[in-house]
Coordinates of C-alpha atoms and ligand atoms in Angstrom, one line a residue:
X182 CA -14.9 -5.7 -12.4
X183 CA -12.2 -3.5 -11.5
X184 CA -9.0 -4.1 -12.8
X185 CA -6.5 -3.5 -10.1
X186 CA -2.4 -4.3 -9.2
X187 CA -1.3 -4.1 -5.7
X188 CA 2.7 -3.4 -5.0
X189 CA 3.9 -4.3 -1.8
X190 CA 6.2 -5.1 0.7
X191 CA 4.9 -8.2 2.6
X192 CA 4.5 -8.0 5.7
X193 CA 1.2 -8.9 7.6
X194 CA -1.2 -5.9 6.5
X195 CA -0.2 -6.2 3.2
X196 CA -1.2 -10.2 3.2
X197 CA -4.5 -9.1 4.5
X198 CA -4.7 -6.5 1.4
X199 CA -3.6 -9.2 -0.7
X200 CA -6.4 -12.0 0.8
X201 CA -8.6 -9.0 0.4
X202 CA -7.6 -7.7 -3.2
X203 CA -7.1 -11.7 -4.9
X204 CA -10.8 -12.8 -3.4
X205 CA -13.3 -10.0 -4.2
X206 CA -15.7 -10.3 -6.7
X207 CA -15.6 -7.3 -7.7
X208 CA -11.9 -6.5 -8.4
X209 CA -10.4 -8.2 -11.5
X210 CA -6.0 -8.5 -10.0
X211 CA -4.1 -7.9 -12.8
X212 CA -0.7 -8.6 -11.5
X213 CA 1.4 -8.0 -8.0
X214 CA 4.5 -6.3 -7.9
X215 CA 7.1 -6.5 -5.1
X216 CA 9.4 -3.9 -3.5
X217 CA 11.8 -4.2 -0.4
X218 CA 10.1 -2.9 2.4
X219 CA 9.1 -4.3 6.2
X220 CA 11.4 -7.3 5.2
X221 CA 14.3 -8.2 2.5
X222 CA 13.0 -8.4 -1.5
X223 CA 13.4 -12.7 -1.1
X224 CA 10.6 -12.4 2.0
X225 CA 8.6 -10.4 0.4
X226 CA 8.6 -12.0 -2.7
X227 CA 7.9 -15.3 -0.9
X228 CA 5.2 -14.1 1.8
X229 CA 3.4 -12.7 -1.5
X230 CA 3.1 -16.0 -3.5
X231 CA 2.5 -17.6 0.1
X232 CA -0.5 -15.4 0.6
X233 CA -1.6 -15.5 -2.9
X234 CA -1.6 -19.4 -2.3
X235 CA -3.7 -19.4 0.4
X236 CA -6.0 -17.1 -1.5
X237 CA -6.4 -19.4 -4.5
X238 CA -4.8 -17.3 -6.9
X239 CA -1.6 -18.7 -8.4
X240 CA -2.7 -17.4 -11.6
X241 CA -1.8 -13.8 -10.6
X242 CA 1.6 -13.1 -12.1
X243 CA 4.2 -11.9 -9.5
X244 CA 7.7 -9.8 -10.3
X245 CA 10.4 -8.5 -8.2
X246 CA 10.9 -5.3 -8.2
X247 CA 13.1 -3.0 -6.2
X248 CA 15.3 -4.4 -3.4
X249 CA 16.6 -1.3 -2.2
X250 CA 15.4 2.4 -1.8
X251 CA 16.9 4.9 -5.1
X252 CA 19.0 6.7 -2.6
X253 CA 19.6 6.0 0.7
X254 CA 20.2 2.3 3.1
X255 CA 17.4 0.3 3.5
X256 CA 15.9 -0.1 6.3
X257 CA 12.8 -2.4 7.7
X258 CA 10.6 -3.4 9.9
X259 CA 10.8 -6.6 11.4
X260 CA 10.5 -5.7 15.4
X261 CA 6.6 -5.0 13.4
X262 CA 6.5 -8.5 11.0
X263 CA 8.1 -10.8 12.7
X264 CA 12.1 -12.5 10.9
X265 CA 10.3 -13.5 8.1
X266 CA 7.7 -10.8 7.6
X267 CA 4.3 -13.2 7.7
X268 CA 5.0 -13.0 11.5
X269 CA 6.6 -16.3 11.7
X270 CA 3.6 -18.5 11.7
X271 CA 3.7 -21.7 11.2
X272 CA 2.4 -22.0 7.6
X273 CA 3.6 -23.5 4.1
X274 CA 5.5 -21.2 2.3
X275 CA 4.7 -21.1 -1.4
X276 CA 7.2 -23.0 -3.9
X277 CA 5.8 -20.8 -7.0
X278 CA 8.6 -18.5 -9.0
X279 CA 8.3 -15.4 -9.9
X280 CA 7.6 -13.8 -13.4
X281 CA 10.3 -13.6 -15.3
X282 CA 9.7 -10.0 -15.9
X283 CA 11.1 -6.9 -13.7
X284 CA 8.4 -5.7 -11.8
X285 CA 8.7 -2.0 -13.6
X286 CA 8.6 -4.2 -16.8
X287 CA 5.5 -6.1 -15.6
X288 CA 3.7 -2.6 -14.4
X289 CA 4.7 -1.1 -17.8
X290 CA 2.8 -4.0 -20.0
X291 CA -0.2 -4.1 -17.9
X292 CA -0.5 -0.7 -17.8
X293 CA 0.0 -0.1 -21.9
X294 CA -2.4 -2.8 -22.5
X295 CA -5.1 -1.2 -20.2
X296 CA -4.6 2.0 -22.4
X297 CA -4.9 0.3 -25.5
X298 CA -7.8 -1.7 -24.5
X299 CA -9.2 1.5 -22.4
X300 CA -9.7 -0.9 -19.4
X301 CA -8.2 1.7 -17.1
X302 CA -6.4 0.2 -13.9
X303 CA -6.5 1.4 -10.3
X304 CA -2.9 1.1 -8.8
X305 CA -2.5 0.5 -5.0
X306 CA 1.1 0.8 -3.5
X307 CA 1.3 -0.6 -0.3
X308 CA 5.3 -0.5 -0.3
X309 CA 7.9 1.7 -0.6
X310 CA 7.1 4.0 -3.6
X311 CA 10.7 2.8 -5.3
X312 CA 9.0 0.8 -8.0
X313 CA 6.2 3.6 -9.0
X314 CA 8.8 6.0 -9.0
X315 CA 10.9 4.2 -11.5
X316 CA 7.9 3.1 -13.5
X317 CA 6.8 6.7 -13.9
X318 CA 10.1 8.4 -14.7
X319 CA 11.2 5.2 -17.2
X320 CA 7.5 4.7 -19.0
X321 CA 5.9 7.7 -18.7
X322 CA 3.6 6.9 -21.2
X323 CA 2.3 3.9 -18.7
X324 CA 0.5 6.5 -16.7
X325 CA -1.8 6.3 -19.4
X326 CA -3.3 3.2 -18.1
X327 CA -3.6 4.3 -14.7
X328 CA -7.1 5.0 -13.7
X329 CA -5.8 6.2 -10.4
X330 CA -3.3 5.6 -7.9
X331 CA -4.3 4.9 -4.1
X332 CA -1.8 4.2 -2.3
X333 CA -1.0 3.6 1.7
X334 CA 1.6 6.1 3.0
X335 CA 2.0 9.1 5.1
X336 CA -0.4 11.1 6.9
X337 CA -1.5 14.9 7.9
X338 CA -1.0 14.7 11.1
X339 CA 1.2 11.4 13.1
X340 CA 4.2 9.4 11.7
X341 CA 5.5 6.1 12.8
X342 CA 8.6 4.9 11.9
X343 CA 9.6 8.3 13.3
X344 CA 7.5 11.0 15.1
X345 CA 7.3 13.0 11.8
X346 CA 7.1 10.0 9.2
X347 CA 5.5 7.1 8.4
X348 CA 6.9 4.2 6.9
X349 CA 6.7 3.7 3.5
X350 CA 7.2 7.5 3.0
X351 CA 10.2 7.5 5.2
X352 CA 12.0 4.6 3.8
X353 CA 12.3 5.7 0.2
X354 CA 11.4 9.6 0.6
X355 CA 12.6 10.6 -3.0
X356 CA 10.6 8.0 -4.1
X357 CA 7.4 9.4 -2.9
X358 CA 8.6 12.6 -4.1
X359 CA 8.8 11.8 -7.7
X360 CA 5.8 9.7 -7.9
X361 CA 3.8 12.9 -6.5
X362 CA 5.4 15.0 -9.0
X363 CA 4.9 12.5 -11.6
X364 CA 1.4 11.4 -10.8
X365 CA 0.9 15.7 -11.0
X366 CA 2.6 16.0 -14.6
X367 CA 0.8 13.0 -15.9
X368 CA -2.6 13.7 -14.8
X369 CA -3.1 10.7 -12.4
X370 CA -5.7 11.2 -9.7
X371 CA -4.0 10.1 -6.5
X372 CA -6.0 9.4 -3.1
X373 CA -3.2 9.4 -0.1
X374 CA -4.2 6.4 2.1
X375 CA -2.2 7.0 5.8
X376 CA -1.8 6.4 9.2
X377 CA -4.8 9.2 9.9
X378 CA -7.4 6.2 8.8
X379 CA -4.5 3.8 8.8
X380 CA -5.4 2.1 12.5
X381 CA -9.6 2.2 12.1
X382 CA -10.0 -0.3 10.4
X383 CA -10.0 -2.9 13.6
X384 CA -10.9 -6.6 13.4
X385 CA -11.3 -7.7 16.7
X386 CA -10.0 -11.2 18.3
X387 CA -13.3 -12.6 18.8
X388 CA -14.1 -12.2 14.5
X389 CA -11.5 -13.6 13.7
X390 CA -11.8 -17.2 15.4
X391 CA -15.0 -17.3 13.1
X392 CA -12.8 -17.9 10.6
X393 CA -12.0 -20.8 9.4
X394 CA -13.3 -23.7 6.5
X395 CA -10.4 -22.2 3.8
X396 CA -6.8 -21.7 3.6
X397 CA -7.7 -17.7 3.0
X398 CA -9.8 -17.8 6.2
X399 CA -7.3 -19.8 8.2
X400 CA -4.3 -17.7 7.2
X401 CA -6.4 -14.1 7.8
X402 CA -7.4 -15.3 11.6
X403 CA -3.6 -15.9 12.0
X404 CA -2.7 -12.7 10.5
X405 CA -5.1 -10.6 13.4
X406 CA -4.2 -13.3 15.9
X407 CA -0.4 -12.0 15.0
X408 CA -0.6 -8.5 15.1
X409 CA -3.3 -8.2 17.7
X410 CA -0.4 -9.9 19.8
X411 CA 2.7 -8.0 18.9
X412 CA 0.1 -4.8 20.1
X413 CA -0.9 -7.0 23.2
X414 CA -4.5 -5.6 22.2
X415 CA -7.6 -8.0 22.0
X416 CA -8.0 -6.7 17.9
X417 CA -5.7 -5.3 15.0
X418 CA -6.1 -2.9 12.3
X419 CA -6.2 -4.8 8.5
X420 CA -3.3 -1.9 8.2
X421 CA -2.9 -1.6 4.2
X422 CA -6.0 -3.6 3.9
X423 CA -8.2 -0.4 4.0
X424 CA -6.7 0.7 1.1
X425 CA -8.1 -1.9 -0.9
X426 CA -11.2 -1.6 1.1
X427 CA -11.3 2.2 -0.3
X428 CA -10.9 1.0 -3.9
X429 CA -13.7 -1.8 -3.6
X430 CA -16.2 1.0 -1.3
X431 CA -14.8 4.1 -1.5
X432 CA -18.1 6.0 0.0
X433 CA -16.6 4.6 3.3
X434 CA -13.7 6.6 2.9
X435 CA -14.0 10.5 3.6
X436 CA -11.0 12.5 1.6
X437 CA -10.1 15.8 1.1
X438 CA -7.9 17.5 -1.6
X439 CA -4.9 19.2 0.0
X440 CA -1.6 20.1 -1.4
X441 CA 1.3 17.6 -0.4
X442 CA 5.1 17.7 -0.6
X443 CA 7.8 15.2 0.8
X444 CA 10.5 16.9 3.4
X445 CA 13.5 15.3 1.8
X446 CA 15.7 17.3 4.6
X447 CA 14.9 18.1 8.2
X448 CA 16.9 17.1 11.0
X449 CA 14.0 15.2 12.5
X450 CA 11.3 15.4 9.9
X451 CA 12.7 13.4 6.9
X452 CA 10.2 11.6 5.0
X453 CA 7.1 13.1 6.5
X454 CA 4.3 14.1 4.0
X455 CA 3.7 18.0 4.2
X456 CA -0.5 18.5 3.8
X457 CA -0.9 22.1 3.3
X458 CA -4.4 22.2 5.2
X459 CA -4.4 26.3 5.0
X460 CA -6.5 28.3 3.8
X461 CA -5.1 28.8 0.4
X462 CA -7.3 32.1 -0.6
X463 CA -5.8 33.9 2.2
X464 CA -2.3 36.1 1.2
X465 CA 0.7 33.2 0.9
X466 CA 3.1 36.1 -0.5
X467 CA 5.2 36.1 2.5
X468 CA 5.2 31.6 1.8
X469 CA 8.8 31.4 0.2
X470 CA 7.7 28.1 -1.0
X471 CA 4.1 28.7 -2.5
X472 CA 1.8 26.1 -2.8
X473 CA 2.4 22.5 -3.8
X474 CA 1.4 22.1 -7.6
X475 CA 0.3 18.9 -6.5
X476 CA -3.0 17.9 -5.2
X477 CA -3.7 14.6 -3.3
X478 CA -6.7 13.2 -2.0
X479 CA -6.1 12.9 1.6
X480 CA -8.2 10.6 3.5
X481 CA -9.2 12.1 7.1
X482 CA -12.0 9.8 8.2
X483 CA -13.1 6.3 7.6
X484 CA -16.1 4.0 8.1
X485 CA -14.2 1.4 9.8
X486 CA -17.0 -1.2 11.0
X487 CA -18.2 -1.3 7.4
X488 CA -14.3 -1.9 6.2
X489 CA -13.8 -4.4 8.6
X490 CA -17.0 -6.6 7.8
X491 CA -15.8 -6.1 4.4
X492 CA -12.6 -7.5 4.7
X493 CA -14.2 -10.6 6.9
X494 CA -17.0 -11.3 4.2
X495 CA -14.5 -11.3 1.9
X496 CA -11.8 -13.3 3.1
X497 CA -13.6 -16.1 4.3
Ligands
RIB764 O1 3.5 2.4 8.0 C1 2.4 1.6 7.7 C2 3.1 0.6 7.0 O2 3.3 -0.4 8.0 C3 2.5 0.0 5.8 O3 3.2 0.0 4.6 C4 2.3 -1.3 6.2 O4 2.8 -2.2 5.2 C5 3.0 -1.6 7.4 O5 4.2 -2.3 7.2
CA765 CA1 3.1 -2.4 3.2

């Protein structure tokens, strides 16, 4: 099994990456970890055990972490989740508390016993990066758990919370600044999950009324029932689900190594993640800023029908 911990910000993608992540056989979840994100810390620390519920896991420990970005307001997204971030269905929240750890605390023991034991864990932000970013620069020697990081954010080419940015990226820029520059330093190999593959992986209306028979099947056909009608579409994208999808199958996923920096300035470009797709042999002497010194995986392409019949095997 891989050993994995997800850190999110739930929302409705991230409960179907948590439905996906808590049920596979194949994945060993080591622990959850909550930032503030589409919704306020309390939702998203309550949608998680809620989803986590459903899933049959309520032995998978669960800290809050960051409630706000390291520098500037926070902002979120509930025009996209709904008030309470699980899209307001009607569904019985989870009663379960929390660890009683910090959630940079919790990441930080996982992580030093995996590198003692050599168990070596695959970390998946689906969140604002605010807790990786304080993991890294507090417990540096964590890192030496970490297998790899793959994480959902940015993208090469389209943004979404803004034309330039996406999301995650744009709601705690310095964030994802340090955790690129840290993951660089410390030798982590870091795949860049974002909006390019982000929307491929589509499960349409008519899969998911076959689910049903389990609370995790019941809860993911109300998941793509909500999202497929806040996009008025007759299907919706798993969202940060294909980044879990990528960790269980990555041969589905097609990356390429590119250079990436955060703009942490711009008038209008503010959080958006830089992929330096030139070619880097050619002369970059007149390139006042050189290359990045770090190199991210960027996924381009994705084998979506196969992700998507993954996610439904799996969840139901
Ligand atoms: O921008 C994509 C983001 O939207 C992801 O983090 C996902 O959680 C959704 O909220
Ligand atoms: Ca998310």
């Amino acid at each position: 099994m891989k050993p994995v911990i997800l850190d999110v910000d739930t929302g409705l993608d991230d409960a179907c990456a948590l439905l996906l992540a808590a049920r596979h056989p194949e994945l060993d979840l080591k622990a959850v970890t909550c930032a503030g994100g589409n919704v306020g810390l309390d939702d998203v620390v309550r949608n998680t055990l809620t989803v986590l519920d459903a899933a049959g896991r309520p032995d998978v420990p669960v800290a809050r972490g960051a409630a706000v970005p390291l520098l500037q307001p926070v902002r979120m997204a509930r025009h996209v989740h709904g008030a309470d971030g699980l899209g307001d269905i009607d569904w019985p929240r989870s009663t379960r508390t929390t660890d009683r750890r910090h959630a940079v605390e919790l990441l930080r023991d996982v992580l030093r016993e995996a590198a003692a034991t050599g168990e070596l864990i695959t970390l998946i932000p689906l969140a604002p990066l605010t807790n990786i970013a304080l993991l890294l620069r507090t417990y540096p020697d964590a890192a030496a758990g970490l297998r790899e990081i793959v994480f959902m954010g940015g993208a090469a080419r389209i943004g979404n919370a803004t034309a330039s940015a996406e999301f995650n990226i744009w709601t705690d820029p310095e964030a994802a600044a340090i955790v690129l520059t840290a993951a660089g330093e410390l030798g982590v190999p870091t795949t860049m999950y974002g909006l390019d593959v982000f929307y491929d992986v589509v499960v349409t209306l008519e899969q998911a009324r076959g689910l049903s028979g389990s609370p995790s099947a019941e809860l993911a056909r109300k998941l793509i029932e909500k999202r497929s009608s806040l996009y008025q579409s007759d299907g919706a994208s798993i969202g940060d689900g294909g980044a879990v999808c990528a960790v269980i199958d990555p041969s589905g996923l097609t990356t390429q190594p590119f250079p990436v920096r955060i703009e942490l300035s711009g008038s209008w470009s503010r959080g958006r993640t830089i992929v330096d797709t030139r070619d880097w042999s050619a002369d970059l002497t007149s390139d006042p800023h050189g290359l990045s010194p770090t190199k991210v995986q960027v996924a381009t392409a994705v084998d979506g029908k196969r992700y998507a019949e993954l996610w439904l095997a799996t969840v139901s």
